[in-house]
Amino acid sequence: MEKILGFIFARGGSKGVPGKNLRLLGGKPLIAHAIESALASQRLDRVVVSTDCPKIAQVAMEYGADVPFMRPQELATDKAPERSAWQHALQKMEALEGERIDVLVSIPPTCPLRLPEDVDQCVEELLQSDTDMVLTVTETGSNPYFNMITRDKQGYAHLAIKPSAKIKHRQDAPDVYDLRAVAYAIRRDPLLKYDSIFDSRARVVLVPQERAIDIDTEFDFMLAEFILDHQQSSIRKYRPAA
């Protein structure tokens, strides 16, 4: 049976939203939402947090995650590739546990509105195919073949990607998607071999927009709070009286 570990990568620094991973959303730290969805997953053998911040490590353990190592500072800067942190975490856990990890599943704290089944669906798509990696995406309203533009040196607008034939309706344009950080599932060997997620073979899982809010700015945080408050008020509204 393949060993599948869930990892939550949460560094202490954040420029867009300072202290983001510990900031309260719906009464609990942002990272807690990722931990709870990972722990509720049916496909993960363990949930590990990789962080450089002792406070994040403490909060992570309070919410039930394991923190068996601290991430090196050079892998916790805003310029360090996240994939390097993935590779470090996998190799560190293999060294600590003395056994091979077959699949790494990343559950980023920045998408707190995911459901556990979103994580499970990524794992299932990976295991049921010969792909190297599974990404999460959402449908998008913009399309580089139809309504996304670039400007040339003279300032004139052009379609971002010129289609082979004229497209009159957006529905006729090739399907494109927005990449979202709801979850990533990747096999061990491709993770250690490649430097980019798009160097390997990748498949996608489509996630609804409302579960894929990716917090990178204060506006994103406000939007996530609004959606979460709406969800919670709906639950209270339709919950039968005791």
mmCIF file of C-alpha atoms in Angstrom:
data_model
loop_
_atom_site.group_PDB
_atom_site.id
_atom_site.type_symbol
_atom_site.label_atom_id
_atom_site.label_comp_id
_atom_site.label_asym_id
_atom_site.label_seq_id
_atom_site.Cartn_x
_atom_site.Cartn_y
_atom_site.Cartn_z
ATOM 1 C CA MET A 1 0.000 0.000 0.000
ATOM 2 C CA GLU A 2 1.315 3.422 -0.940
ATOM 3 C CA LYS A 3 2.293 5.790 1.852
ATOM 4 C CA ILE A 4 0.599 9.172 1.428
ATOM 5 C CA LEU A 5 1.540 12.108 3.635
ATOM 6 C CA GLY A 6 -0.201 15.454 3.826
ATOM 7 C CA PHE A 7 2.045 18.487 4.274
ATOM 8 C CA ILE A 8 1.096 22.028 5.200
ATOM 9 C CA PHE A 9 3.785 24.554 4.306
ATOM 10 C CA ALA A 10 3.476 27.701 6.419
ATOM 11 C CA ARG A 11 6.382 30.093 6.744
ATOM 12 C CA GLY A 12 6.439 32.911 9.258
ATOM 13 C CA GLY A 13 6.935 35.799 6.835
ATOM 14 C CA SER A 14 4.214 37.227 4.606
ATOM 15 C CA LYS A 15 4.323 40.546 2.756
ATOM 16 C CA GLY A 16 0.787 40.691 1.362
ATOM 17 C CA VAL A 17 -0.923 39.933 4.685
ATOM 18 C CA PRO A 18 1.520 40.162 7.632
ATOM 19 C CA GLY A 19 1.215 37.242 10.055
ATOM 20 C CA LYS A 20 -1.197 35.611 7.623
ATOM 21 C CA ASN A 21 -0.889 32.011 8.746
ATOM 22 C CA LEU A 22 -1.768 32.849 12.357
ATOM 23 C CA ARG A 23 -4.415 35.468 11.629
ATOM 24 C CA LEU A 24 -7.884 34.549 12.817
ATOM 25 C CA LEU A 25 -10.508 33.566 10.274
ATOM 26 C CA GLY A 26 -13.838 32.436 11.623
ATOM 27 C CA GLY A 27 -12.402 32.415 15.149
ATOM 28 C CA LYS A 28 -9.382 30.200 14.437
ATOM 29 C CA PRO A 29 -5.919 30.709 12.921
ATOM 30 C CA LEU A 30 -5.745 30.480 9.142
ATOM 31 C CA ILE A 31 -3.457 27.449 9.324
ATOM 32 C CA ALA A 32 -6.010 25.624 11.495
ATOM 33 C CA HIS A 33 -8.456 25.444 8.576
ATOM 34 C CA ALA A 34 -5.864 23.602 6.489
ATOM 35 C CA ILE A 35 -5.007 21.258 9.355
ATOM 36 C CA GLU A 36 -8.648 20.395 10.018
ATOM 37 C CA SER A 37 -9.409 19.632 6.368
ATOM 38 C CA ALA A 38 -6.251 17.514 6.120
ATOM 39 C CA LEU A 39 -7.045 15.565 9.285
ATOM 40 C CA ALA A 40 -10.574 14.933 7.988
ATOM 41 C CA SER A 41 -9.210 13.527 4.714
ATOM 42 C CA GLN A 42 -9.773 9.822 4.139
ATOM 43 C CA ARG A 43 -6.607 9.369 2.072
ATOM 44 C CA LEU A 44 -3.769 10.830 4.166
ATOM 45 C CA ASP A 45 -1.695 8.666 6.489
ATOM 46 C CA ARG A 46 -0.331 11.630 8.440
ATOM 47 C CA VAL A 47 -0.488 15.435 8.521
ATOM 48 C CA VAL A 48 2.820 17.294 8.894
ATOM 49 C CA VAL A 49 3.485 21.040 9.069
ATOM 50 C CA SER A 50 6.697 22.470 7.624
ATOM 51 C CA THR A 51 7.486 25.882 9.085
ATOM 52 C CA ASP A 52 10.367 28.083 10.164
ATOM 53 C CA CYS A 53 8.269 29.791 12.866
ATOM 54 C CA PRO A 54 8.096 28.382 16.439
ATOM 55 C CA LYS A 55 4.702 30.049 17.049
ATOM 56 C CA ILE A 56 3.209 28.465 13.923
ATOM 57 C CA ALA A 57 4.677 25.127 15.018
ATOM 58 C CA GLN A 58 3.045 25.473 18.438
ATOM 59 C CA VAL A 59 -0.371 26.360 16.998
ATOM 60 C CA ALA A 60 -0.113 23.533 14.458
ATOM 61 C CA MET A 61 0.454 20.970 17.197
ATOM 62 C CA GLU A 62 -2.424 22.407 19.231
ATOM 63 C CA TYR A 63 -4.719 21.688 16.272
ATOM 64 C CA GLY A 64 -3.464 18.121 15.853
ATOM 65 C CA ALA A 65 -0.733 18.293 13.210
ATOM 66 C CA ASP A 66 2.780 16.889 13.615
ATOM 67 C CA VAL A 67 5.820 19.162 13.486
ATOM 68 C CA PRO A 68 8.789 16.751 13.572
ATOM 69 C CA PHE A 69 11.284 19.251 12.101
ATOM 70 C CA MET A 70 11.735 22.963 11.461
ATOM 71 C CA ARG A 71 12.224 24.316 7.950
ATOM 72 C CA PRO A 72 15.636 25.885 7.209
ATOM 73 C CA GLN A 73 15.607 29.665 6.909
ATOM 74 C CA GLU A 74 16.904 29.566 3.331
ATOM 75 C CA LEU A 75 13.750 27.676 2.331
ATOM 76 C CA ALA A 76 11.436 30.109 4.126
ATOM 77 C CA THR A 77 12.047 33.338 2.226
ATOM 78 C CA ASP A 78 9.598 34.867 -0.238
ATOM 79 C CA LYS A 79 12.045 34.066 -3.047
ATOM 80 C CA ALA A 80 12.580 30.393 -2.181
ATOM 81 C CA PRO A 81 10.703 28.077 -4.597
ATOM 82 C CA GLU A 82 7.916 26.259 -2.780
ATOM 83 C CA ARG A 83 8.910 23.094 -4.605
ATOM 84 C CA SER A 84 12.256 23.189 -2.773
ATOM 85 C CA ALA A 85 10.364 23.163 0.521
ATOM 86 C CA TRP A 86 8.355 20.171 -0.752
ATOM 87 C CA GLN A 87 11.532 18.290 -1.650
ATOM 88 C CA HIS A 88 13.127 19.097 1.693
ATOM 89 C CA ALA A 89 10.064 17.964 3.640
ATOM 90 C CA LEU A 90 9.784 14.656 1.795
ATOM 91 C CA GLN A 91 13.464 13.822 2.197
ATOM 92 C CA LYS A 92 13.483 14.935 5.843
ATOM 93 C CA MET A 93 10.507 12.748 6.705
ATOM 94 C CA GLU A 94 11.986 9.762 4.900
ATOM 95 C CA ALA A 95 15.192 10.199 6.907
ATOM 96 C CA LEU A 96 13.300 10.551 10.188
ATOM 97 C CA GLU A 97 10.895 7.670 9.571
ATOM 98 C CA GLY A 98 13.275 5.364 7.732
ATOM 99 C CA GLU A 99 10.743 4.539 5.029
ATOM 100 C CA ARG A 100 9.753 5.694 1.572
ATOM 101 C CA ILE A 101 6.960 8.223 1.067
ATOM 102 C CA ASP A 102 5.132 7.480 -2.181
ATOM 103 C CA VAL A 103 2.929 10.573 -2.463
ATOM 104 C CA LEU A 104 3.243 14.077 -1.051
ATOM 105 C CA VAL A 105 0.022 16.077 -0.767
ATOM 106 C CA SER A 106 0.381 19.807 -0.184
ATOM 107 C CA ILE A 107 -2.563 21.528 1.523
ATOM 108 C CA PRO A 108 -1.733 25.263 1.513
ATOM 109 C CA PRO A 109 -3.140 27.374 4.389
ATOM 110 C CA THR A 110 -4.039 30.135 1.925
ATOM 111 C CA CYS A 111 -7.145 28.288 0.664
ATOM 112 C CA PRO A 112 -9.079 27.864 3.920
ATOM 113 C CA LEU A 113 -12.504 27.172 2.393
ATOM 114 C CA ARG A 114 -11.593 23.823 0.809
ATOM 115 C CA LEU A 115 -13.396 20.652 1.856
ATOM 116 C CA PRO A 116 -11.660 17.388 2.812
ATOM 117 C CA GLU A 117 -13.116 15.759 -0.294
ATOM 118 C CA ASP A 118 -11.187 18.250 -2.451
ATOM 119 C CA VAL A 119 -7.980 16.811 -1.000
ATOM 120 C CA ASP A 120 -9.201 13.241 -1.414
ATOM 121 C CA GLN A 121 -10.222 13.825 -5.010
ATOM 122 C CA CYS A 122 -6.687 14.954 -5.862
ATOM 123 C CA VAL A 123 -5.217 11.812 -4.323
ATOM 124 C CA GLU A 124 -7.726 9.573 -6.066
ATOM 125 C CA GLU A 125 -7.069 11.202 -9.449
ATOM 126 C CA LEU A 126 -3.348 10.654 -8.947
ATOM 127 C CA LEU A 127 -3.647 7.011 -7.899
ATOM 128 C CA GLN A 128 -6.130 6.097 -10.626
ATOM 129 C CA SER A 129 -3.960 7.444 -13.455
ATOM 130 C CA ASP A 130 -0.348 7.365 -14.585
ATOM 131 C CA THR A 131 0.099 11.102 -14.076
ATOM 132 C CA ASP A 132 2.941 12.547 -12.014
ATOM 133 C CA MET A 133 0.927 15.260 -10.329
ATOM 134 C CA VAL A 134 -2.592 16.557 -9.773
ATOM 135 C CA LEU A 135 -3.390 20.280 -9.532
ATOM 136 C CA THR A 136 -6.572 22.069 -8.510
ATOM 137 C CA VAL A 137 -8.188 24.597 -10.845
ATOM 138 C CA THR A 138 -11.310 26.701 -11.170
ATOM 139 C CA GLU A 139 -13.225 27.912 -14.171
ATOM 140 C CA THR A 140 -12.244 31.400 -15.290
ATOM 141 C CA GLY A 141 -14.130 34.300 -16.813
ATOM 142 C CA SER A 142 -11.125 35.508 -18.793
ATOM 143 C CA ASN A 143 -9.698 33.710 -21.788
ATOM 144 C CA PRO A 144 -6.393 34.575 -23.533
ATOM 145 C CA TYR A 145 -7.908 33.519 -26.872
ATOM 146 C CA PHE A 146 -10.909 35.856 -26.492
ATOM 147 C CA ASN A 147 -10.784 38.640 -23.879
ATOM 148 C CA MET A 148 -7.278 38.822 -22.379
ATOM 149 C CA ILE A 149 -4.952 41.290 -24.063
ATOM 150 C CA THR A 150 -1.353 42.439 -24.206
ATOM 151 C CA ARG A 151 0.027 45.759 -25.476
ATOM 152 C CA ASP A 152 2.851 46.116 -27.956
ATOM 153 C CA LYS A 153 5.660 48.690 -27.762
ATOM 154 C CA GLN A 154 3.459 51.270 -29.491
ATOM 155 C CA GLY A 155 0.678 50.717 -26.939
ATOM 156 C CA TYR A 156 -1.710 48.892 -29.265
ATOM 157 C CA ALA A 157 -3.798 46.050 -27.823
ATOM 158 C CA HIS A 158 -3.665 42.468 -29.066
ATOM 159 C CA LEU A 159 -5.157 39.201 -27.879
ATOM 160 C CA ALA A 160 -2.811 37.467 -25.443
ATOM 161 C CA ILE A 161 -2.921 34.349 -27.636
ATOM 162 C CA LYS A 162 -3.917 34.723 -31.256
ATOM 163 C CA PRO A 163 -6.323 31.895 -32.191
ATOM 164 C CA SER A 164 -5.904 29.979 -35.430
ATOM 165 C CA ALA A 165 -9.411 31.088 -36.491
ATOM 166 C CA LYS A 166 -11.581 34.049 -35.512
ATOM 167 C CA ILE A 167 -13.594 33.413 -32.335
ATOM 168 C CA LYS A 168 -16.871 35.318 -32.037
ATOM 169 C CA HIS A 169 -18.140 33.861 -28.742
ATOM 170 C CA ARG A 170 -16.225 33.036 -25.562
ATOM 171 C CA GLN A 171 -17.839 29.599 -25.495
ATOM 172 C CA ASP A 172 -16.043 28.808 -28.761
ATOM 173 C CA ALA A 173 -12.586 29.557 -27.345
ATOM 174 C CA PRO A 174 -10.373 26.740 -26.007
ATOM 175 C CA ASP A 175 -11.049 25.948 -22.354
ATOM 176 C CA VAL A 176 -8.633 27.551 -19.917
ATOM 177 C CA TYR A 177 -8.564 27.417 -16.127
ATOM 178 C CA ASP A 178 -7.173 29.327 -13.161
ATOM 179 C CA LEU A 179 -4.627 27.392 -11.122
ATOM 180 C CA ARG A 180 -5.646 27.375 -7.441
ATOM 181 C CA ALA A 181 -3.728 26.304 -4.336
ATOM 182 C CA VAL A 182 -6.515 24.151 -2.883
ATOM 183 C CA ALA A 183 -4.330 21.024 -2.949
ATOM 184 C CA TYR A 184 -1.504 19.401 -4.882
ATOM 185 C CA ALA A 185 -0.783 15.683 -5.017
ATOM 186 C CA ILE A 186 2.544 14.548 -6.470
ATOM 187 C CA ARG A 187 4.417 11.262 -6.701
ATOM 188 C CA ARG A 188 7.789 10.997 -5.014
ATOM 189 C CA ASP A 189 10.137 10.472 -7.949
ATOM 190 C CA PRO A 190 8.789 13.289 -10.181
ATOM 191 C CA LEU A 191 8.915 15.627 -7.181
ATOM 192 C CA LEU A 192 12.597 14.944 -6.643
ATOM 193 C CA LYS A 193 13.423 14.916 -10.353
ATOM 194 C CA TYR A 194 11.792 18.042 -11.764
ATOM 195 C CA ASP A 195 12.228 21.733 -10.915
ATOM 196 C CA SER A 196 8.776 22.894 -12.061
ATOM 197 C CA ILE A 197 5.293 21.466 -11.720
ATOM 198 C CA PHE A 198 4.880 21.800 -15.468
ATOM 199 C CA ASP A 199 7.996 19.794 -16.262
ATOM 200 C CA SER A 200 6.087 16.701 -15.163
ATOM 201 C CA ARG A 201 2.802 15.244 -16.408
ATOM 202 C CA ALA A 202 -0.061 16.926 -14.601
ATOM 203 C CA ARG A 203 -3.802 16.394 -14.447
ATOM 204 C CA VAL A 204 -6.376 18.651 -12.782
ATOM 205 C CA VAL A 205 -9.308 18.536 -10.389
ATOM 206 C CA LEU A 206 -11.964 21.217 -10.883
ATOM 207 C CA VAL A 207 -12.985 22.966 -7.653
ATOM 208 C CA PRO A 208 -15.877 25.448 -7.207
ATOM 209 C CA GLN A 209 -14.846 29.098 -6.974
ATOM 210 C CA GLU A 210 -16.250 29.500 -3.462
ATOM 211 C CA ARG A 211 -13.956 26.754 -2.124
ATOM 212 C CA ALA A 212 -10.859 28.075 -3.890
ATOM 213 C CA ILE A 213 -10.399 31.584 -2.476
ATOM 214 C CA ASP A 214 -6.609 32.003 -2.302
ATOM 215 C CA ILE A 215 -5.582 34.536 0.335
ATOM 216 C CA ASP A 216 -2.743 36.751 -0.852
ATOM 217 C CA THR A 217 -4.089 40.231 -0.041
ATOM 218 C CA GLU A 218 -6.263 41.971 2.545
ATOM 219 C CA PHE A 219 -9.124 41.927 0.031
ATOM 220 C CA ASP A 220 -8.806 38.136 -0.299
ATOM 221 C CA PHE A 221 -9.015 37.861 3.481
ATOM 222 C CA MET A 222 -12.135 40.023 3.560
ATOM 223 C CA LEU A 223 -13.721 37.903 0.825
ATOM 224 C CA ALA A 224 -12.942 34.671 2.677
ATOM 225 C CA GLU A 225 -14.424 36.110 5.881
ATOM 226 C CA PHE A 226 -17.588 37.138 4.021
ATOM 227 C CA ILE A 227 -18.064 33.693 2.455
ATOM 228 C CA LEU A 228 -17.354 31.896 5.739
ATOM 229 C CA ASP A 229 -19.777 34.129 7.653
ATOM 230 C CA HIS A 230 -22.445 33.495 5.011
ATOM 231 C CA GLN A 231 -21.903 29.726 5.216
ATOM 232 C CA GLN A 232 -22.080 29.727 9.006
ATOM 233 C CA SER A 233 -25.213 31.902 9.097
ATOM 234 C CA SER A 234 -26.885 29.562 6.593
ATOM 235 C CA ILE A 235 -26.079 26.577 8.816
ATOM 236 C CA ARG A 236 -27.535 28.348 11.859
ATOM 237 C CA LYS A 237 -30.617 29.353 9.893
ATOM 238 C CA TYR A 238 -31.511 25.847 8.785
ATOM 239 C CA ARG A 239 -30.320 23.930 11.858
ATOM 240 C CA PRO A 240 -33.313 22.347 13.646
ATOM 241 C CA ALA A 241 -34.060 23.794 17.063
ATOM 242 C CA ALA A 242 -33.039 21.580 20.005
#
